[in-house]
Amino acid sequence: MSFRGLLRRHWLLLVSTLIGAGLLSGLGFWQLQRLHWKEALLAQISSRIDAPAVPLPPREAWASLNPDDYDYRHVVLRGIFDHAKESYLFRASATGAAGDGPGYEVLTPLELRDGGVVIVNRGFVPAELKDPARRAAGQIAGETTLTGLMRRPETRNSFTPADEPQENLWFTRDPSALAAHWGLDGVAPFSIDADAAENPGGWPKGGATVLKIPNNHLSYALTWFALAATLAAVSLVFMARGGKNAPAHDSGAARR
């Protein structure tokens, strides 16, 4: 059967293959776009965390800050911890410099000299040290200076458990939710992940920021392109074999 005949016979398969291969290839190109975005993001994060700490933006500028502009910025700030209002962010396993898990990241309000409040993720404690009485040496008193990374509020997905404010147990780092829970005014819309500086008594362990951000977009793109190529190849083979196996026409009957 001629190529034109194959096309006439298998036009529906051909159209379906073109649509399917186009959709799969589109997903591949989308993953390449995501790859370029992720590489730029990782480069930006690396430049920010390795930069010298700069002063925390002033309180009057907080409302106009763009999370894309400040996330992972290395800053220095000074204030007094309100340990009576610390909260516990559950982590199934420890991250960053914290060691092994599970346990909690300790979120504590830091009262600044200008009256603003910043929620500071002081670091990780194992479950058996959740009670601050068991790590009293780490409850720093008086004014203190610390460095850390500015972080945007964490988003929630369908797998994130609901927070349990009545138990002071949280599953996302959201300064506005913590401010409402404790009745705090003037709370920054961002939080600070404290650096890995040693706390008295060793706990909490700072440096809990997750910095190993996965970047699998290239492998995803190659997978989509491979699926598109496979679909096209299988369809072409099927059409070619269909042409070879087609019954021959009876030329004599055709003449009659």
mmCIF file of C-alpha atoms in Angstrom:
data_model
loop_
_atom_site.group_PDB
_atom_site.id
_atom_site.type_symbol
_atom_site.label_atom_id
_atom_site.label_comp_id
_atom_site.label_asym_id
_atom_site.label_seq_id
_atom_site.Cartn_x
_atom_site.Cartn_y
_atom_site.Cartn_z
ATOM 1 C CA MET A 1 0.000 0.000 0.000
ATOM 2 C CA SER A 2 1.307 3.454 -0.884
ATOM 3 C CA PHE A 3 2.145 6.019 1.747
ATOM 4 C CA ARG A 4 -0.864 8.058 0.664
ATOM 5 C CA GLY A 5 -3.005 4.980 1.062
ATOM 6 C CA LEU A 6 -1.671 4.385 4.579
ATOM 7 C CA LEU A 7 -2.549 7.938 5.489
ATOM 8 C CA ARG A 8 -6.085 7.523 4.173
ATOM 9 C CA ARG A 9 -6.518 4.250 6.028
ATOM 10 C CA HIS A 10 -5.014 5.381 9.357
ATOM 11 C CA TRP A 11 -5.851 9.084 9.376
ATOM 12 C CA LEU A 12 -7.555 8.873 12.772
ATOM 13 C CA LEU A 13 -4.526 7.163 14.333
ATOM 14 C CA LEU A 14 -2.233 9.721 12.718
ATOM 15 C CA VAL A 15 -4.216 12.678 14.051
ATOM 16 C CA SER A 16 -4.396 11.120 17.524
ATOM 17 C CA THR A 17 -0.643 10.486 17.475
ATOM 18 C CA LEU A 18 0.145 14.039 16.441
ATOM 19 C CA ILE A 19 -2.053 15.428 19.205
ATOM 20 C CA GLY A 20 -0.644 13.058 21.835
ATOM 21 C CA ALA A 21 2.979 13.626 20.811
ATOM 22 C CA GLY A 22 2.358 17.375 20.756
ATOM 23 C CA LEU A 23 0.935 17.348 24.269
ATOM 24 C CA LEU A 24 3.804 15.200 25.597
ATOM 25 C CA SER A 25 6.397 17.404 23.908
ATOM 26 C CA GLY A 26 4.667 20.481 25.325
ATOM 27 C CA LEU A 27 5.064 19.043 28.810
ATOM 28 C CA GLY A 28 8.733 18.445 28.050
ATOM 29 C CA PHE A 29 9.290 22.055 26.971
ATOM 30 C CA TRP A 30 7.384 23.226 30.069
ATOM 31 C CA GLN A 31 9.767 21.232 32.242
ATOM 32 C CA LEU A 32 12.714 22.871 30.464
ATOM 33 C CA GLN A 33 11.227 26.256 31.341
ATOM 34 C CA ARG A 34 10.879 25.074 34.932
ATOM 35 C CA LEU A 35 14.516 23.941 34.814
ATOM 36 C CA HIS A 36 15.712 27.424 33.831
ATOM 37 C CA TRP A 37 13.513 28.957 36.554
ATOM 38 C CA LYS A 38 14.807 26.537 39.202
ATOM 39 C CA GLU A 39 18.446 27.093 38.231
ATOM 40 C CA ALA A 40 17.969 30.870 38.510
ATOM 41 C CA LEU A 41 16.242 30.422 41.878
ATOM 42 C CA LEU A 42 19.032 28.204 43.233
ATOM 43 C CA ALA A 43 21.657 30.692 42.063
ATOM 44 C CA GLN A 44 19.744 33.505 43.752
ATOM 45 C CA ILE A 45 19.421 31.549 47.014
ATOM 46 C CA SER A 46 23.117 30.685 46.970
ATOM 47 C CA SER A 47 24.115 34.313 46.475
ATOM 48 C CA ARG A 48 21.854 35.475 49.306
ATOM 49 C CA ILE A 49 22.788 32.928 51.950
ATOM 50 C CA ASP A 50 26.507 33.394 51.306
ATOM 51 C CA ALA A 51 26.327 37.197 51.400
ATOM 52 C CA PRO A 52 27.312 39.088 54.570
ATOM 53 C CA ALA A 53 24.390 39.741 56.901
ATOM 54 C CA VAL A 54 22.700 43.096 56.345
ATOM 55 C CA PRO A 55 20.413 44.969 58.764
ATOM 56 C CA LEU A 56 16.808 43.807 58.944
ATOM 57 C CA PRO A 57 14.494 46.037 56.859
ATOM 58 C CA PRO A 58 12.882 48.735 59.029
ATOM 59 C CA ARG A 59 9.408 48.118 60.375
ATOM 60 C CA GLU A 60 7.801 50.797 58.199
ATOM 61 C CA ALA A 61 8.946 48.907 55.069
ATOM 62 C CA TRP A 62 7.578 45.509 56.045
ATOM 63 C CA ALA A 63 4.142 45.905 54.453
ATOM 64 C CA SER A 64 5.638 46.679 51.034
ATOM 65 C CA LEU A 65 8.184 43.859 50.964
ATOM 66 C CA ASN A 66 7.965 41.333 48.130
ATOM 67 C CA PRO A 67 8.732 37.754 49.278
ATOM 68 C CA ASP A 68 10.595 37.107 46.023
ATOM 69 C CA ASP A 69 12.938 39.958 46.917
ATOM 70 C CA TYR A 70 13.664 38.979 50.528
ATOM 71 C CA ASP A 71 13.347 35.180 50.773
ATOM 72 C CA TYR A 72 16.706 33.733 52.009
ATOM 73 C CA ARG A 73 18.221 37.203 52.535
ATOM 74 C CA HIS A 74 20.927 37.047 55.210
ATOM 75 C CA VAL A 75 20.174 39.613 57.925
ATOM 76 C CA VAL A 76 21.228 40.660 61.401
ATOM 77 C CA LEU A 77 18.754 41.782 64.069
ATOM 78 C CA ARG A 78 18.657 42.553 67.759
ATOM 79 C CA GLY A 79 15.890 42.159 70.308
ATOM 80 C CA ILE A 80 14.524 40.278 73.309
ATOM 81 C CA PHE A 81 13.018 36.789 73.028
ATOM 82 C CA ASP A 82 9.588 36.238 74.560
ATOM 83 C CA HIS A 83 10.105 32.597 75.517
ATOM 84 C CA ALA A 84 6.685 32.387 77.175
ATOM 85 C CA LYS A 85 5.154 32.558 73.691
ATOM 86 C CA GLU A 86 7.320 30.043 71.860
ATOM 87 C CA SER A 87 5.515 27.679 69.472
ATOM 88 C CA TYR A 88 6.376 24.271 68.059
ATOM 89 C CA LEU A 89 6.553 23.467 64.362
ATOM 90 C CA PHE A 90 6.435 19.704 63.879
ATOM 91 C CA ARG A 91 9.055 18.131 61.637
ATOM 92 C CA ALA A 92 9.001 14.423 60.820
ATOM 93 C CA SER A 93 12.771 14.589 60.463
ATOM 94 C CA ALA A 94 15.357 17.184 61.273
ATOM 95 C CA THR A 95 16.718 19.402 58.524
ATOM 96 C CA GLY A 96 19.717 21.592 57.957
ATOM 97 C CA ALA A 97 22.259 21.460 60.766
ATOM 98 C CA ALA A 98 19.807 20.073 63.306
ATOM 99 C CA GLY A 99 20.746 16.394 63.301
ATOM 100 C CA ASP A 100 18.229 13.558 63.464
ATOM 101 C CA GLY A 101 14.431 13.698 63.944
ATOM 102 C CA PRO A 102 11.569 13.678 64.497
ATOM 103 C CA GLY A 103 11.021 16.712 66.651
ATOM 104 C CA TYR A 104 10.107 20.392 66.548
ATOM 105 C CA GLU A 105 11.431 23.697 65.322
ATOM 106 C CA VAL A 106 11.066 26.307 68.060
ATOM 107 C CA LEU A 107 9.368 29.508 66.857
ATOM 108 C CA THR A 108 9.857 32.394 69.292
ATOM 109 C CA PRO A 109 8.785 36.061 69.042
ATOM 110 C CA LEU A 110 11.687 38.497 69.122
ATOM 111 C CA GLU A 111 10.687 41.960 70.340
ATOM 112 C CA LEU A 112 12.675 44.649 68.534
ATOM 113 C CA ARG A 113 13.636 48.021 69.959
ATOM 114 C CA ASP A 114 11.208 49.835 67.636
ATOM 115 C CA GLY A 115 8.274 47.808 68.947
ATOM 116 C CA GLY A 116 8.032 45.410 66.023
ATOM 117 C CA VAL A 117 8.017 41.655 66.524
ATOM 118 C CA VAL A 118 9.692 39.032 64.365
ATOM 119 C CA ILE A 119 9.002 35.304 64.644
ATOM 120 C CA VAL A 120 12.369 33.557 64.840
ATOM 121 C CA ASN A 121 12.839 29.891 64.048
ATOM 122 C CA ARG A 122 15.532 29.307 66.654
ATOM 123 C CA GLY A 123 16.165 25.768 65.424
ATOM 124 C CA PHE A 124 15.366 22.143 66.041
ATOM 125 C CA VAL A 125 14.810 20.216 69.264
ATOM 126 C CA PRO A 126 14.083 16.475 69.498
ATOM 127 C CA ALA A 127 10.690 15.443 70.844
ATOM 128 C CA GLU A 128 12.078 14.721 74.311
ATOM 129 C CA LEU A 129 13.309 18.332 74.603
ATOM 130 C CA LYS A 130 10.085 20.033 73.534
ATOM 131 C CA ASP A 131 9.510 21.144 77.143
ATOM 132 C CA PRO A 132 11.616 24.311 77.591
ATOM 133 C CA ALA A 133 12.302 23.352 81.197
ATOM 134 C CA ARG A 134 14.501 20.543 79.867
ATOM 135 C CA ARG A 135 16.651 23.020 77.902
ATOM 136 C CA ALA A 136 16.545 26.000 80.247
ATOM 137 C CA ALA A 137 20.121 27.034 79.443
ATOM 138 C CA GLY A 138 19.061 27.818 75.873
ATOM 139 C CA GLN A 139 16.308 30.262 76.912
ATOM 140 C CA ILE A 140 18.429 33.364 76.325
ATOM 141 C CA ALA A 141 17.508 36.289 78.598
ATOM 142 C CA GLY A 142 17.934 39.973 77.840
ATOM 143 C CA GLU A 143 18.729 41.671 74.573
ATOM 144 C CA THR A 144 20.551 39.507 72.057
ATOM 145 C CA THR A 145 21.905 39.849 68.533
ATOM 146 C CA LEU A 146 21.439 37.100 65.975
ATOM 147 C CA THR A 147 21.845 36.479 62.272
ATOM 148 C CA GLY A 148 19.615 34.401 60.062
ATOM 149 C CA LEU A 149 17.702 34.083 56.815
ATOM 150 C CA MET A 150 14.474 35.910 56.060
ATOM 151 C CA ARG A 151 11.779 33.432 55.015
ATOM 152 C CA ARG A 152 8.391 33.862 53.393
ATOM 153 C CA PRO A 153 5.361 32.198 55.053
ATOM 154 C CA GLU A 154 5.081 28.508 54.250
ATOM 155 C CA THR A 155 2.254 27.435 51.980
ATOM 156 C CA ARG A 156 -0.118 24.597 52.745
ATOM 157 C CA ASN A 157 -1.084 21.716 50.440
ATOM 158 C CA SER A 158 -3.639 18.918 50.582
ATOM 159 C CA PHE A 159 -1.227 16.725 52.579
ATOM 160 C CA THR A 160 -0.483 19.314 55.274
ATOM 161 C CA PRO A 161 -2.236 18.477 58.561
ATOM 162 C CA ALA A 162 -4.386 21.134 60.165
ATOM 163 C CA ASP A 163 -2.641 23.234 62.806
ATOM 164 C CA GLU A 164 -3.585 22.533 66.412
ATOM 165 C CA PRO A 165 -3.440 25.932 68.166
ATOM 166 C CA GLN A 166 -5.002 24.512 71.329
ATOM 167 C CA GLU A 167 -1.909 22.294 71.629
ATOM 168 C CA ASN A 168 0.434 25.024 70.360
ATOM 169 C CA LEU A 169 1.351 22.609 67.573
ATOM 170 C CA TRP A 170 1.866 23.891 64.028
ATOM 171 C CA PHE A 171 2.576 22.342 60.658
ATOM 172 C CA THR A 172 3.372 25.471 58.645
ATOM 173 C CA ARG A 173 5.483 28.492 59.468
ATOM 174 C CA ASP A 174 2.913 31.313 59.241
ATOM 175 C CA PRO A 175 3.687 34.483 61.239
ATOM 176 C CA SER A 176 0.127 35.813 60.927
ATOM 177 C CA ALA A 177 -1.345 32.634 62.448
ATOM 178 C CA LEU A 178 1.131 32.739 65.334
ATOM 179 C CA ALA A 179 0.441 36.453 65.896
ATOM 180 C CA ALA A 180 -3.295 35.766 66.104
ATOM 181 C CA HIS A 181 -2.745 32.836 68.458
ATOM 182 C CA TRP A 182 -0.649 34.855 70.917
ATOM 183 C CA GLY A 183 -2.431 38.192 70.447
ATOM 184 C CA LEU A 184 0.703 39.919 69.154
ATOM 185 C CA ASP A 185 0.696 43.280 67.360
ATOM 186 C CA GLY A 186 3.225 44.593 64.869
ATOM 187 C CA VAL A 187 4.398 41.145 63.764
ATOM 188 C CA ALA A 188 6.506 40.985 60.602
ATOM 189 C CA PRO A 189 4.955 39.189 57.603
ATOM 190 C CA PHE A 190 8.143 37.123 57.341
ATOM 191 C CA SER A 191 10.053 34.958 59.775
ATOM 192 C CA ILE A 192 13.761 34.438 60.433
ATOM 193 C CA ASP A 193 15.586 31.103 60.344
ATOM 194 C CA ALA A 194 18.400 31.541 62.860
ATOM 195 C CA ASP A 195 21.899 30.595 61.729
ATOM 196 C CA ALA A 196 23.688 27.599 63.161
ATOM 197 C CA ALA A 197 25.352 29.582 65.954
ATOM 198 C CA GLU A 198 25.656 27.553 69.149
ATOM 199 C CA ASN A 199 22.964 28.233 71.742
ATOM 200 C CA PRO A 200 23.761 27.854 75.469
ATOM 201 C CA GLY A 201 23.217 24.235 76.408
ATOM 202 C CA GLY A 202 23.264 23.203 72.752
ATOM 203 C CA TRP A 203 19.490 23.541 72.111
ATOM 204 C CA PRO A 204 17.711 24.581 69.985
ATOM 205 C CA LYS A 205 20.087 23.775 67.124
ATOM 206 C CA GLY A 206 19.960 26.574 64.562
ATOM 207 C CA GLY A 207 20.617 26.277 60.872
ATOM 208 C CA ALA A 208 17.413 24.345 60.242
ATOM 209 C CA THR A 209 16.792 25.916 56.812
ATOM 210 C CA VAL A 210 16.305 23.364 54.028
ATOM 211 C CA LEU A 211 18.876 24.325 51.393
ATOM 212 C CA LYS A 212 18.990 21.113 49.326
ATOM 213 C CA ILE A 213 16.142 22.008 47.004
ATOM 214 C CA PRO A 214 15.463 19.228 44.467
ATOM 215 C CA ASN A 215 15.937 20.043 40.802
ATOM 216 C CA ASN A 216 14.667 17.123 38.711
ATOM 217 C CA HIS A 217 13.158 19.096 35.853
ATOM 218 C CA LEU A 218 15.696 17.915 33.251
ATOM 219 C CA SER A 219 14.921 14.256 33.922
ATOM 220 C CA TYR A 220 11.201 15.053 33.802
ATOM 221 C CA ALA A 221 11.644 16.822 30.446
ATOM 222 C CA LEU A 222 13.599 13.915 28.974
ATOM 223 C CA THR A 223 10.893 11.522 30.164
ATOM 224 C CA TRP A 224 8.142 13.493 28.400
ATOM 225 C CA PHE A 225 10.189 13.754 25.186
ATOM 226 C CA ALA A 226 10.914 10.021 25.309
ATOM 227 C CA LEU A 227 7.215 9.250 25.715
ATOM 228 C CA ALA A 228 6.395 11.468 22.730
ATOM 229 C CA ALA A 229 9.032 9.723 20.594
ATOM 230 C CA THR A 230 7.827 6.302 21.699
ATOM 231 C CA LEU A 231 4.231 7.126 20.860
ATOM 232 C CA ALA A 232 5.226 8.345 17.393
ATOM 233 C CA ALA A 233 7.417 5.293 16.736
ATOM 234 C CA VAL A 234 4.775 2.788 17.842
ATOM 235 C CA SER A 235 2.128 4.472 15.716
ATOM 236 C CA LEU A 236 4.347 4.507 12.627
ATOM 237 C CA VAL A 237 5.230 0.839 13.071
ATOM 238 C CA PHE A 238 1.559 -0.047 13.475
ATOM 239 C CA MET A 239 0.596 1.867 10.331
ATOM 240 C CA ALA A 240 3.457 0.316 8.342
ATOM 241 C CA ARG A 241 2.558 -3.218 9.385
ATOM 242 C CA GLY A 242 -1.087 -2.522 8.674
ATOM 243 C CA GLY A 243 -0.176 -1.633 5.116
ATOM 244 C CA LYS A 244 1.930 -4.764 4.605
ATOM 245 C CA ASN A 245 -0.739 -7.064 6.043
ATOM 246 C CA ALA A 246 -3.584 -5.513 4.069
ATOM 247 C CA PRO A 247 -5.322 -8.053 1.774
ATOM 248 C CA ALA A 248 -4.379 -7.821 -1.887
ATOM 249 C CA HIS A 249 -7.079 -6.668 -4.299
ATOM 250 C CA ASP A 250 -8.381 -9.177 -6.867
ATOM 251 C CA SER A 251 -7.338 -7.465 -10.099
ATOM 252 C CA GLY A 252 -9.460 -9.809 -12.171
ATOM 253 C CA ALA A 253 -12.541 -9.121 -10.090
ATOM 254 C CA ALA A 254 -11.824 -5.452 -10.380
ATOM 255 C CA ARG A 255 -11.840 -5.730 -14.201
ATOM 256 C CA ARG A 256 -15.152 -7.597 -14.164
#
